[in-house]
mmCIF file of C-alpha atoms and ligand atoms in Angstrom:
data_model
loop_
_atom_site.group_PDB
_atom_site.id
_atom_site.type_symbol
_atom_site.label_atom_id
_atom_site.label_comp_id
_atom_site.label_asym_id
_atom_site.label_seq_id
_atom_site.Cartn_x
_atom_site.Cartn_y
_atom_site.Cartn_z
ATOM 1 C CA UNK A 156 16.565 45.632 37.271
ATOM 2 C CA UNK A 157 18.158 48.033 34.776
ATOM 3 C CA UNK A 158 16.078 48.525 31.619
ATOM 4 C CA UNK A 159 16.786 50.050 28.228
ATOM 5 C CA UNK A 160 14.120 52.523 27.030
ATOM 6 C CA UNK A 161 14.621 54.072 23.607
ATOM 7 C CA UNK A 162 12.941 57.260 22.432
ATOM 8 C CA UNK A 163 10.494 57.459 19.562
ATOM 9 C CA UNK A 164 10.726 60.147 16.914
ATOM 10 C CA UNK A 165 8.390 63.140 17.166
ATOM 11 C CA UNK A 166 5.000 62.223 15.717
ATOM 12 C CA UNK A 167 1.956 64.018 14.500
ATOM 13 C CA UNK A 168 -1.092 61.786 14.605
ATOM 14 C CA UNK A 169 -4.700 62.030 13.477
ATOM 15 C CA UNK A 170 -7.088 61.972 10.531
ATOM 16 C CA UNK A 171 -5.808 64.477 7.976
ATOM 17 C CA UNK A 172 -2.285 64.751 9.486
ATOM 18 C CA UNK A 173 -0.617 64.028 6.119
ATOM 19 C CA UNK A 174 -1.855 67.381 4.784
ATOM 20 C CA UNK A 175 0.790 68.942 7.032
ATOM 21 C CA UNK A 176 3.678 67.085 5.347
ATOM 22 C CA UNK A 177 4.923 70.092 3.373
ATOM 23 C CA UNK A 178 4.765 72.383 6.379
ATOM 24 C CA UNK A 179 6.562 69.833 8.582
ATOM 25 C CA UNK A 180 9.248 69.153 5.948
ATOM 26 C CA UNK A 181 9.840 72.859 5.499
ATOM 27 C CA UNK A 182 10.120 73.275 9.268
ATOM 28 C CA UNK A 183 12.793 70.581 9.327
ATOM 29 C CA UNK A 184 14.814 72.531 6.762
ATOM 30 C CA UNK A 185 14.179 70.339 3.709
ATOM 31 C CA UNK A 186 14.583 72.182 0.397
ATOM 32 C CA UNK A 187 14.895 69.246 -2.021
ATOM 33 C CA UNK A 188 13.249 65.943 -1.098
ATOM 34 C CA UNK A 189 13.341 62.423 -2.443
ATOM 35 C CA UNK A 190 9.901 60.860 -2.068
ATOM 36 C CA UNK A 191 10.040 57.039 -1.939
ATOM 37 C CA UNK A 192 7.013 54.804 -2.515
ATOM 38 C CA UNK A 193 5.843 51.856 -4.622
ATOM 39 C CA UNK A 194 3.545 51.338 -7.572
ATOM 40 C CA UNK A 195 0.575 50.643 -5.276
ATOM 41 C CA UNK A 196 0.943 54.007 -3.534
ATOM 42 C CA UNK A 197 1.205 55.685 -6.926
ATOM 43 C CA UNK A 198 -1.990 53.959 -8.105
ATOM 44 C CA UNK A 199 -3.999 55.000 -5.024
ATOM 45 C CA UNK A 200 -3.076 58.648 -5.633
ATOM 46 C CA UNK A 201 -1.755 59.008 -2.081
ATOM 47 C CA UNK A 202 1.870 59.454 -3.190
ATOM 48 C CA UNK A 203 0.887 62.102 -5.728
ATOM 49 C CA UNK A 204 -1.071 63.996 -3.098
ATOM 50 C CA UNK A 205 1.915 64.037 -0.717
ATOM 51 C CA UNK A 206 4.215 65.199 -3.528
ATOM 52 C CA UNK A 207 1.839 68.058 -4.402
ATOM 53 C CA UNK A 208 1.615 69.012 -0.730
ATOM 54 C CA UNK A 209 5.431 69.202 -0.535
ATOM 55 C CA UNK A 210 5.629 71.269 -3.715
ATOM 56 C CA UNK A 211 2.973 73.653 -2.386
ATOM 57 C CA UNK A 212 5.307 74.312 0.569
ATOM 58 C CA UNK A 213 8.056 75.347 -1.857
ATOM 59 C CA UNK A 214 10.016 72.098 -1.714
ATOM 60 C CA UNK A 215 11.597 70.639 -4.847
ATOM 61 C CA UNK A 216 10.667 66.937 -5.144
ATOM 62 C CA UNK A 217 12.136 63.956 -7.002
ATOM 63 C CA UNK A 218 10.548 60.510 -6.760
ATOM 64 C CA UNK A 219 11.646 56.867 -6.608
ATOM 65 C CA UNK A 220 8.652 54.612 -7.315
ATOM 66 C CA UNK A 221 10.245 51.164 -7.545
ATOM 67 C CA UNK A 222 10.138 49.720 -4.015
ATOM 68 C CA UNK A 223 9.290 45.998 -3.955
ATOM 69 C CA UNK A 224 7.860 43.903 -1.094
ATOM 70 C CA UNK A 225 10.508 42.555 1.299
ATOM 71 C CA UNK A 226 12.828 45.150 -0.251
ATOM 72 C CA UNK A 227 15.829 43.488 -1.927
ATOM 73 C CA UNK A 228 19.294 44.986 -1.364
ATOM 74 C CA UNK A 229 19.690 45.917 -5.062
ATOM 75 C CA UNK A 230 16.595 48.153 -4.870
ATOM 76 C CA UNK A 231 18.149 49.982 -1.909
ATOM 77 C CA UNK A 232 21.304 50.545 -3.972
ATOM 78 C CA UNK A 233 19.358 51.773 -6.997
ATOM 79 C CA UNK A 234 17.316 54.265 -4.949
ATOM 80 C CA UNK A 235 20.352 55.453 -2.965
ATOM 81 C CA UNK A 236 22.356 56.010 -6.155
ATOM 82 C CA UNK A 237 19.474 58.146 -7.442
ATOM 83 C CA UNK A 238 19.291 60.043 -4.121
ATOM 84 C CA UNK A 239 22.991 60.822 -4.211
ATOM 85 C CA UNK A 240 22.899 61.929 -7.870
ATOM 86 C CA UNK A 241 20.028 64.302 -7.092
ATOM 87 C CA UNK A 242 21.788 65.916 -4.125
ATOM 88 C CA UNK A 243 18.680 65.891 -1.944
ATOM 89 C CA UNK A 244 18.599 67.071 1.670
ATOM 90 C CA UNK A 245 15.544 65.151 2.861
ATOM 91 C CA UNK A 246 13.878 61.758 2.282
ATOM 92 C CA UNK A 247 10.176 61.022 2.695
ATOM 93 C CA UNK A 248 8.864 57.443 2.675
ATOM 94 C CA UNK A 249 5.157 56.942 1.963
ATOM 95 C CA UNK A 250 3.833 53.397 2.271
ATOM 96 C CA UNK A 251 3.705 50.203 4.304
ATOM 97 C CA UNK A 252 6.535 48.451 6.107
ATOM 98 C CA UNK A 253 8.517 47.565 2.982
ATOM 99 C CA UNK A 254 8.542 51.168 1.756
ATOM 100 C CA UNK A 255 9.420 52.634 5.152
ATOM 101 C CA UNK A 256 12.175 50.061 5.766
ATOM 102 C CA UNK A 257 13.567 50.654 2.270
ATOM 103 C CA UNK A 258 13.489 54.414 2.864
ATOM 104 C CA UNK A 259 15.402 54.066 6.125
ATOM 105 C CA UNK A 260 18.024 51.860 4.447
ATOM 106 C CA UNK A 261 18.366 54.249 1.483
ATOM 107 C CA UNK A 262 18.839 57.135 3.905
ATOM 108 C CA UNK A 263 21.783 55.364 5.565
ATOM 109 C CA UNK A 264 23.495 55.180 2.148
ATOM 110 C CA UNK A 265 23.193 58.921 1.562
ATOM 111 C CA UNK A 266 25.938 59.532 4.142
ATOM 112 C CA UNK A 267 27.623 56.128 4.530
ATOM 113 C CA UNK A 268 29.486 53.988 1.966
ATOM 114 C CA UNK A 269 27.724 51.281 -0.076
ATOM 115 C CA UNK A 270 26.741 48.426 0.105
ATOM 116 C CA UNK A 271 23.834 48.164 2.553
ATOM 117 C CA UNK A 272 25.037 44.663 3.531
ATOM 118 C CA UNK A 273 27.868 46.378 5.489
ATOM 119 C CA UNK A 274 25.317 47.485 8.061
ATOM 120 C CA UNK A 275 23.613 44.142 8.730
ATOM 121 C CA UNK A 276 25.159 43.718 12.127
ATOM 122 C CA UNK A 277 25.004 45.048 15.662
ATOM 123 C CA UNK A 278 27.437 47.798 16.538
ATOM 124 C CA UNK A 279 28.313 48.870 12.990
ATOM 125 C CA UNK A 280 28.924 52.587 13.146
ATOM 126 C CA UNK A 281 26.694 54.661 10.882
ATOM 127 C CA UNK A 282 26.549 58.391 10.387
ATOM 128 C CA UNK A 283 23.059 59.964 10.472
ATOM 129 C CA UNK A 284 21.507 60.259 7.019
ATOM 130 C CA UNK A 285 19.492 63.157 5.595
ATOM 131 C CA UNK A 286 16.352 64.524 7.262
ATOM 132 C CA UNK A 287 13.933 61.573 7.267
ATOM 133 C CA UNK A 288 10.113 61.680 7.402
ATOM 134 C CA UNK A 289 8.017 58.493 7.393
ATOM 135 C CA UNK A 290 4.309 58.355 6.563
ATOM 136 C CA UNK A 291 2.704 54.909 7.125
ATOM 137 C CA UNK A 292 -0.192 53.844 4.911
ATOM 138 C CA UNK A 293 -0.925 50.640 6.835
ATOM 139 C CA UNK A 294 -1.560 49.995 10.534
ATOM 140 C CA UNK A 295 0.892 47.304 11.537
ATOM 141 C CA UNK A 296 4.596 47.575 11.053
ATOM 142 C CA UNK A 297 5.353 50.475 13.392
ATOM 143 C CA UNK A 298 8.385 51.137 11.184
ATOM 144 C CA UNK A 299 7.672 54.862 11.374
ATOM 145 C CA UNK A 300 8.862 54.858 15.008
ATOM 146 C CA UNK A 301 11.513 52.115 15.097
ATOM 147 C CA UNK A 302 15.239 52.069 14.490
ATOM 148 C CA UNK A 303 15.112 48.866 12.408
ATOM 149 C CA UNK A 304 15.073 48.521 8.635
ATOM 150 C CA UNK A 305 14.492 44.964 7.397
ATOM 151 C CA UNK A 306 15.999 44.334 3.981
ATOM 152 C CA UNK A 307 16.389 41.110 1.951
ATOM 153 C CA UNK A 308 19.984 39.982 1.509
ATOM 154 C CA UNK A 309 19.539 38.487 -1.972
ATOM 155 C CA UNK A 310 22.875 36.669 -1.924
ATOM 156 C CA UNK A 311 21.870 34.597 1.110
ATOM 157 C CA UNK A 312 18.059 34.786 0.651
ATOM 158 C CA UNK A 313 17.697 36.051 4.191
ATOM 159 C CA UNK A 314 15.894 38.964 5.812
ATOM 160 C CA UNK A 315 18.343 41.059 7.764
ATOM 161 C CA UNK A 316 18.211 44.379 9.575
ATOM 162 C CA UNK A 317 20.184 47.537 9.591
ATOM 163 C CA UNK A 318 19.582 49.157 12.928
ATOM 164 C CA UNK A 319 20.590 51.814 15.385
ATOM 165 C CA UNK A 320 19.790 55.440 16.178
ATOM 166 C CA UNK A 321 20.872 56.798 12.754
ATOM 167 C CA UNK A 322 18.203 54.608 11.135
ATOM 168 C CA UNK A 323 15.313 56.226 13.017
ATOM 169 C CA UNK A 324 13.135 58.929 11.410
ATOM 170 C CA UNK A 325 13.301 62.594 12.360
ATOM 171 C CA UNK A 326 9.513 62.799 12.123
ATOM 172 C CA UNK A 327 6.592 60.390 11.770
ATOM 173 C CA UNK A 328 3.300 61.578 10.279
ATOM 174 C CA UNK A 329 0.485 59.119 11.038
ATOM 175 C CA UNK A 330 -2.763 59.770 9.203
ATOM 176 C CA UNK A 331 -5.482 57.082 9.557
ATOM 177 C CA UNK A 332 -7.290 58.551 6.523
ATOM 178 C CA UNK A 333 -4.542 57.005 4.373
ATOM 179 C CA UNK A 334 -5.925 53.575 5.381
ATOM 180 C CA UNK A 335 -9.411 54.172 3.983
ATOM 181 C CA UNK A 336 -10.400 51.560 1.413
ATOM 182 C CA UNK A 337 -7.610 49.113 2.249
ATOM 183 C CA UNK A 338 -8.285 45.438 1.321
ATOM 184 C CA UNK A 339 -9.549 43.365 4.271
ATOM 185 C CA UNK A 340 -6.755 40.774 4.000
ATOM 186 C CA UNK A 341 -4.094 43.499 4.236
ATOM 187 C CA UNK A 342 -5.824 45.161 7.199
ATOM 188 C CA UNK A 343 -5.968 41.797 8.998
ATOM 189 C CA UNK A 344 -2.340 40.847 8.306
ATOM 190 C CA UNK A 345 -0.962 44.263 9.259
ATOM 191 C CA UNK A 346 -3.095 44.362 12.396
ATOM 192 C CA UNK A 347 -1.726 40.989 13.489
ATOM 193 C CA UNK A 348 1.823 42.203 12.875
ATOM 194 C CA UNK A 349 1.086 44.942 15.411
ATOM 195 C CA UNK A 350 -0.488 42.384 17.792
ATOM 196 C CA UNK A 351 2.676 40.258 17.529
ATOM 197 C CA UNK A 352 4.890 43.301 18.162
ATOM 198 C CA UNK A 353 2.942 44.012 21.338
ATOM 199 C CA UNK A 354 2.786 40.397 22.583
ATOM 200 C CA UNK A 355 6.473 39.767 21.828
ATOM 201 C CA UNK A 356 7.477 43.114 23.404
ATOM 202 C CA UNK A 357 5.658 42.090 26.594
ATOM 203 C CA UNK A 358 7.444 38.723 26.708
ATOM 204 C CA UNK A 359 10.860 39.765 25.315
ATOM 205 C CA UNK A 360 13.997 39.448 27.419
ATOM 206 C CA UNK A 361 14.345 43.213 26.875
ATOM 207 C CA UNK A 362 10.982 43.993 28.519
ATOM 208 C CA UNK A 363 10.592 47.295 30.408
ATOM 209 C CA UNK A 364 7.683 49.014 32.199
ATOM 210 C CA UNK A 365 7.022 51.656 29.496
ATOM 211 C CA UNK A 366 6.911 49.061 26.727
ATOM 212 C CA UNK A 367 4.697 46.828 28.907
ATOM 213 C CA UNK A 368 2.117 49.607 29.316
ATOM 214 C CA UNK A 369 2.117 50.513 25.621
ATOM 215 C CA UNK A 370 1.918 46.866 24.532
ATOM 216 C CA UNK A 371 -1.040 46.043 26.778
ATOM 217 C CA UNK A 372 -2.928 49.087 25.492
ATOM 218 C CA UNK A 373 -2.086 48.125 21.894
ATOM 219 C CA UNK A 374 -3.454 44.585 22.348
ATOM 220 C CA UNK A 375 -6.758 45.765 23.805
ATOM 221 C CA UNK A 376 -7.164 48.348 21.022
ATOM 222 C CA UNK A 377 -6.451 45.681 18.382
ATOM 223 C CA UNK A 378 -8.886 43.155 19.875
ATOM 224 C CA UNK A 379 -11.571 45.836 20.078
ATOM 225 C CA UNK A 380 -11.020 47.421 16.648
ATOM 226 C CA UNK A 381 -9.371 45.074 14.147
ATOM 227 C CA UNK A 382 -12.532 43.032 13.391
ATOM 228 C CA UNK A 383 -14.440 46.261 12.632
ATOM 229 C CA UNK A 384 -11.582 47.607 10.475
ATOM 230 C CA UNK A 385 -11.500 44.311 8.518
ATOM 231 C CA UNK A 386 -15.285 44.326 8.066
ATOM 232 C CA UNK A 387 -15.599 47.956 6.952
ATOM 233 C CA UNK A 388 -12.603 49.657 5.337
ATOM 234 C CA UNK A 389 -14.276 53.045 5.756
ATOM 235 C CA UNK A 390 -14.730 52.800 9.548
ATOM 236 C CA UNK A 391 -12.475 55.745 10.419
ATOM 237 C CA UNK A 392 -12.874 55.204 14.185
ATOM 238 C CA UNK A 393 -11.624 51.604 13.952
ATOM 239 C CA UNK A 394 -8.849 52.625 11.531
ATOM 240 C CA UNK A 395 -7.748 55.460 13.825
ATOM 241 C CA UNK A 396 -7.598 53.115 16.811
ATOM 242 C CA UNK A 397 -5.648 50.558 14.741
ATOM 243 C CA UNK A 398 -3.195 53.238 13.600
ATOM 244 C CA UNK A 399 -2.616 54.289 17.185
ATOM 245 C CA UNK A 400 -2.243 50.668 18.328
ATOM 246 C CA UNK A 401 0.317 49.935 15.607
ATOM 247 C CA UNK A 402 2.344 53.027 16.445
ATOM 248 C CA UNK A 403 2.463 52.385 20.196
ATOM 249 C CA UNK A 404 3.230 48.684 19.611
ATOM 250 C CA UNK A 405 6.129 49.887 17.416
ATOM 251 C CA UNK A 406 7.306 52.204 20.185
ATOM 252 C CA UNK A 407 7.121 49.268 22.620
ATOM 253 C CA UNK A 408 9.227 46.861 20.558
ATOM 254 C CA UNK A 409 11.708 49.521 19.488
ATOM 255 C CA UNK A 410 13.085 49.201 23.037
ATOM 256 C CA UNK A 411 12.463 45.528 23.762
ATOM 257 C CA UNK A 412 12.894 43.953 20.310
ATOM 258 C CA UNK A 413 10.551 41.182 19.202
ATOM 259 C CA UNK A 414 11.635 37.568 19.566
ATOM 260 C CA UNK A 415 11.085 34.048 18.331
ATOM 261 C CA UNK A 416 7.702 34.619 16.669
ATOM 262 C CA UNK A 417 9.315 37.234 14.447
ATOM 263 C CA UNK A 418 12.301 34.951 13.823
ATOM 264 C CA UNK A 419 9.793 32.347 12.555
ATOM 265 C CA UNK A 420 7.918 34.937 10.453
ATOM 266 C CA UNK A 421 11.144 36.352 8.948
ATOM 267 C CA UNK A 422 12.276 32.841 7.973
ATOM 268 C CA UNK A 423 9.023 31.627 6.494
ATOM 269 C CA UNK A 424 8.564 35.003 4.769
ATOM 270 C CA UNK A 425 12.014 34.847 3.162
ATOM 271 C CA UNK A 426 11.432 31.302 1.825
ATOM 272 C CA UNK A 427 7.758 31.485 0.853
ATOM 273 C CA UNK A 428 7.077 35.228 0.509
ATOM 274 C CA UNK A 429 3.948 35.015 2.622
ATOM 275 C CA UNK A 430 2.869 38.353 4.138
ATOM 276 C CA UNK A 431 4.902 39.221 7.225
ATOM 277 C CA UNK A 432 1.822 39.810 9.370
ATOM 278 C CA UNK A 433 0.370 36.419 8.416
ATOM 279 C CA UNK A 434 3.621 34.690 9.432
ATOM 280 C CA UNK A 435 3.627 36.600 12.736
ATOM 281 C CA UNK A 436 -0.026 35.763 13.348
ATOM 282 C CA UNK A 437 0.405 32.029 12.767
ATOM 283 C CA UNK A 438 3.552 31.886 14.929
ATOM 284 C CA UNK A 439 2.092 33.748 17.892
ATOM 285 C CA UNK A 440 -0.143 31.061 19.498
ATOM 286 C CA UNK A 441 2.728 28.550 19.576
ATOM 287 C CA UNK A 442 5.041 31.199 21.015
ATOM 288 C CA UNK A 443 2.581 31.962 23.815
ATOM 289 C CA UNK A 444 2.476 28.267 24.744
ATOM 290 C CA UNK A 445 6.290 28.080 24.560
ATOM 291 C CA UNK A 446 7.044 30.999 26.909
ATOM 292 C CA UNK A 447 4.156 30.533 29.374
ATOM 293 C CA UNK A 448 6.337 28.637 31.866
ATOM 294 C CA UNK A 449 9.063 31.340 31.794
ATOM 295 C CA UNK A 450 7.022 34.563 31.801
ATOM 296 C CA UNK A 451 3.578 33.423 33.029
ATOM 297 C CA UNK A 452 2.569 36.850 34.346
ATOM 298 C CA UNK A 453 3.273 38.435 30.953
ATOM 299 C CA UNK A 454 1.239 35.792 29.138
ATOM 300 C CA UNK A 455 -1.530 36.407 31.680
ATOM 301 C CA UNK A 456 -1.359 40.166 30.903
ATOM 302 C CA UNK A 457 -1.756 39.417 27.191
ATOM 303 C CA UNK A 458 -4.821 37.300 27.957
ATOM 304 C CA UNK A 459 -6.238 40.019 30.212
ATOM 305 C CA UNK A 460 -5.680 42.654 27.505
ATOM 306 C CA UNK A 461 -7.702 40.363 25.197
ATOM 307 C CA UNK A 462 -10.529 40.338 27.748
ATOM 308 C CA UNK A 463 -10.009 36.770 28.983
ATOM 309 C CA UNK A 464 -10.805 35.759 32.566
ATOM 310 C CA UNK A 465 -7.859 33.624 33.587
ATOM 311 C CA UNK A 466 -7.948 31.808 36.901
ATOM 312 C CA UNK A 467 -5.016 32.770 39.178
ATOM 313 C CA UNK A 468 -4.340 29.132 39.986
ATOM 314 C CA UNK A 469 -3.984 27.978 36.378
ATOM 315 C CA UNK A 470 -0.985 25.799 35.571
ATOM 316 C CA UNK A 471 1.463 27.497 33.206
ATOM 317 C CA UNK A 472 0.752 25.075 30.365
ATOM 318 C CA UNK A 473 -2.995 25.621 30.771
ATOM 319 C CA UNK A 474 -2.478 29.407 30.797
ATOM 320 C CA UNK A 475 -0.364 29.293 27.615
ATOM 321 C CA UNK A 476 -2.922 27.128 25.849
ATOM 322 C CA UNK A 477 -5.846 29.372 26.893
ATOM 323 C CA UNK A 478 -4.149 32.493 25.489
ATOM 324 C CA UNK A 479 -2.959 30.626 22.375
ATOM 325 C CA UNK A 480 -6.467 29.306 21.680
ATOM 326 C CA UNK A 481 -7.959 32.795 22.144
ATOM 327 C CA UNK A 482 -5.479 34.143 19.572
ATOM 328 C CA UNK A 483 -6.329 31.292 17.156
ATOM 329 C CA UNK A 484 -10.030 32.108 17.512
ATOM 330 C CA UNK A 485 -9.250 35.790 16.818
ATOM 331 C CA UNK A 486 -7.276 34.825 13.688
ATOM 332 C CA UNK A 487 -10.286 32.906 12.372
ATOM 333 C CA UNK A 488 -12.552 35.866 13.133
ATOM 334 C CA UNK A 489 -10.445 38.240 11.006
ATOM 335 C CA UNK A 490 -9.792 35.726 8.207
ATOM 336 C CA UNK A 491 -6.052 35.035 8.498
ATOM 337 C CA UNK A 492 -5.313 32.208 6.016
ATOM 338 C CA UNK A 493 -3.764 28.881 7.031
ATOM 339 C CA UNK A 494 -0.328 27.733 5.838
ATOM 340 C CA UNK A 495 -2.084 25.008 3.813
ATOM 341 C CA UNK A 496 -4.085 27.705 2.022
ATOM 342 C CA UNK A 497 -0.794 29.492 1.323
ATOM 343 C CA UNK A 498 0.739 26.262 -0.095
ATOM 344 C CA UNK A 499 3.527 26.136 2.502
ATOM 345 C CA UNK A 500 4.579 22.483 2.739
ATOM 346 C CA UNK A 501 4.553 21.073 6.253
ATOM 347 C CA UNK A 502 7.510 18.756 5.568
ATOM 348 C CA UNK A 503 9.678 21.820 4.814
ATOM 349 C CA UNK A 504 9.416 23.121 8.385
ATOM 350 C CA UNK A 505 12.338 21.015 9.645
ATOM 351 C CA UNK A 506 14.637 22.576 7.042
ATOM 352 C CA UNK A 507 13.815 26.093 8.272
ATOM 353 C CA UNK A 508 14.780 25.479 11.917
ATOM 354 C CA UNK A 509 18.478 26.569 11.614
ATOM 355 C CA UNK A 510 17.463 29.866 9.974
ATOM 356 C CA UNK A 511 14.975 30.565 12.780
ATOM 357 C CA UNK A 512 17.596 29.841 15.433
ATOM 358 C CA UNK A 513 20.152 32.163 13.805
ATOM 359 C CA UNK A 514 17.704 35.033 13.222
ATOM 360 C CA UNK A 515 18.690 38.013 15.376
ATOM 361 C CA UNK A 516 15.181 38.267 16.880
ATOM 362 C CA UNK A 517 15.562 34.802 18.444
ATOM 363 C CA UNK A 518 18.189 36.146 20.816
ATOM 364 C CA UNK A 519 15.556 38.194 22.626
ATOM 365 C CA UNK A 520 13.329 35.233 23.468
ATOM 366 C CA UNK A 521 12.841 34.923 27.239
ATOM 367 C CA UNK A 522 13.725 31.265 26.821
ATOM 368 C CA UNK A 523 16.128 29.555 24.427
ATOM 369 C CA UNK A 524 14.720 26.585 22.536
ATOM 370 C CA UNK A 525 16.461 23.445 21.317
ATOM 371 C CA UNK A 526 16.224 22.565 17.619
ATOM 372 C CA UNK A 527 13.489 20.057 18.519
ATOM 373 C CA UNK A 528 11.503 22.730 20.355
ATOM 374 C CA UNK A 529 11.864 25.204 17.485
ATOM 375 C CA UNK A 530 10.724 22.507 15.061
ATOM 376 C CA UNK A 531 7.696 21.930 17.296
ATOM 377 C CA UNK A 532 6.961 25.685 17.231
ATOM 378 C CA UNK A 533 7.197 25.767 13.425
ATOM 379 C CA UNK A 534 4.967 22.722 13.063
ATOM 380 C CA UNK A 535 2.519 24.217 15.558
ATOM 381 C CA UNK A 536 1.854 27.040 13.044
ATOM 382 C CA UNK A 537 -0.368 24.472 11.271
ATOM 383 C CA UNK A 538 -2.543 24.010 14.386
ATOM 384 C CA UNK A 539 -5.231 26.440 13.384
HETATM 385 FE FE1 FE2 B 102 6.690 42.710 12.499
#
């Protein structure tokens, strides 16, 4: 078997790592930086602290503070226009997945022609952007180490990705202290995004041995630490383990790509604006049942990483259901809301099937589903 293993950017990891941002940026040759974040990061004071740290290293800083969740294409254009007017030589994204994805997309437009929609396809040639540093403030997305930037195409109301080596950061700085005090619902949703990255990486058609090892480790760290991180947002040990899990799950799926669970989450997120990690979490049990007959050993590994004892002689359907039920129980433990609680109408699921089937992530499923099977998967998100 020939496998495709992609590198991660250099990372510095650990409590307090973000205090080195200025030194790292200076070492990468940045003299004038654009710092990108959102209003929430401004309010916490984290963005201001990073900006001061950059200035203390002798770097001139300009800021774009207007990133929105599920970043719309027009925000990317606004920030990139500002970046190009300011003649910056480095870009630093500070925030969760939306901020980091927006930052990566903006960076592409500092050296490539507008609009960002030109790059929503495989094989579109991009030049590398400016020097790019990403600093995650959640433990989930893994965007700091991946070559994907998910942006909302507002014309078609669809989440799409710009991707490829030029999208990836030059440096990731992962500081679990930036997670202190995070709301429990955000910790839970982000943690389940990371869980889904790991479980889908293990079962993707692009699976490889390095990603397998990282994904299994990520799942066991998440099962052991996410409940504690949700319960106590000052538990730095749990937050550190969750940060590490999210980063290695990101490294795993950067090579393998995620698959149908993410296609479902992208679709339901684009239509109902429910948090990405919640969509991933609710899709995952059904996906495990769906792929258990095609990649039973991988589903077994996911169960084992969760601490389940799974009989060797189990039928595939029984195996899929056991792992799916264990995930559902975990979702209840960490307080993931149901689709009913999020006011997503069950009768709308049938209308979303074509969008799920055309989402790029679907192509990496180990098994292709008919429209009826995909409808069943969508409807199964309510079984919780
Ligand atoms: Fe994700």
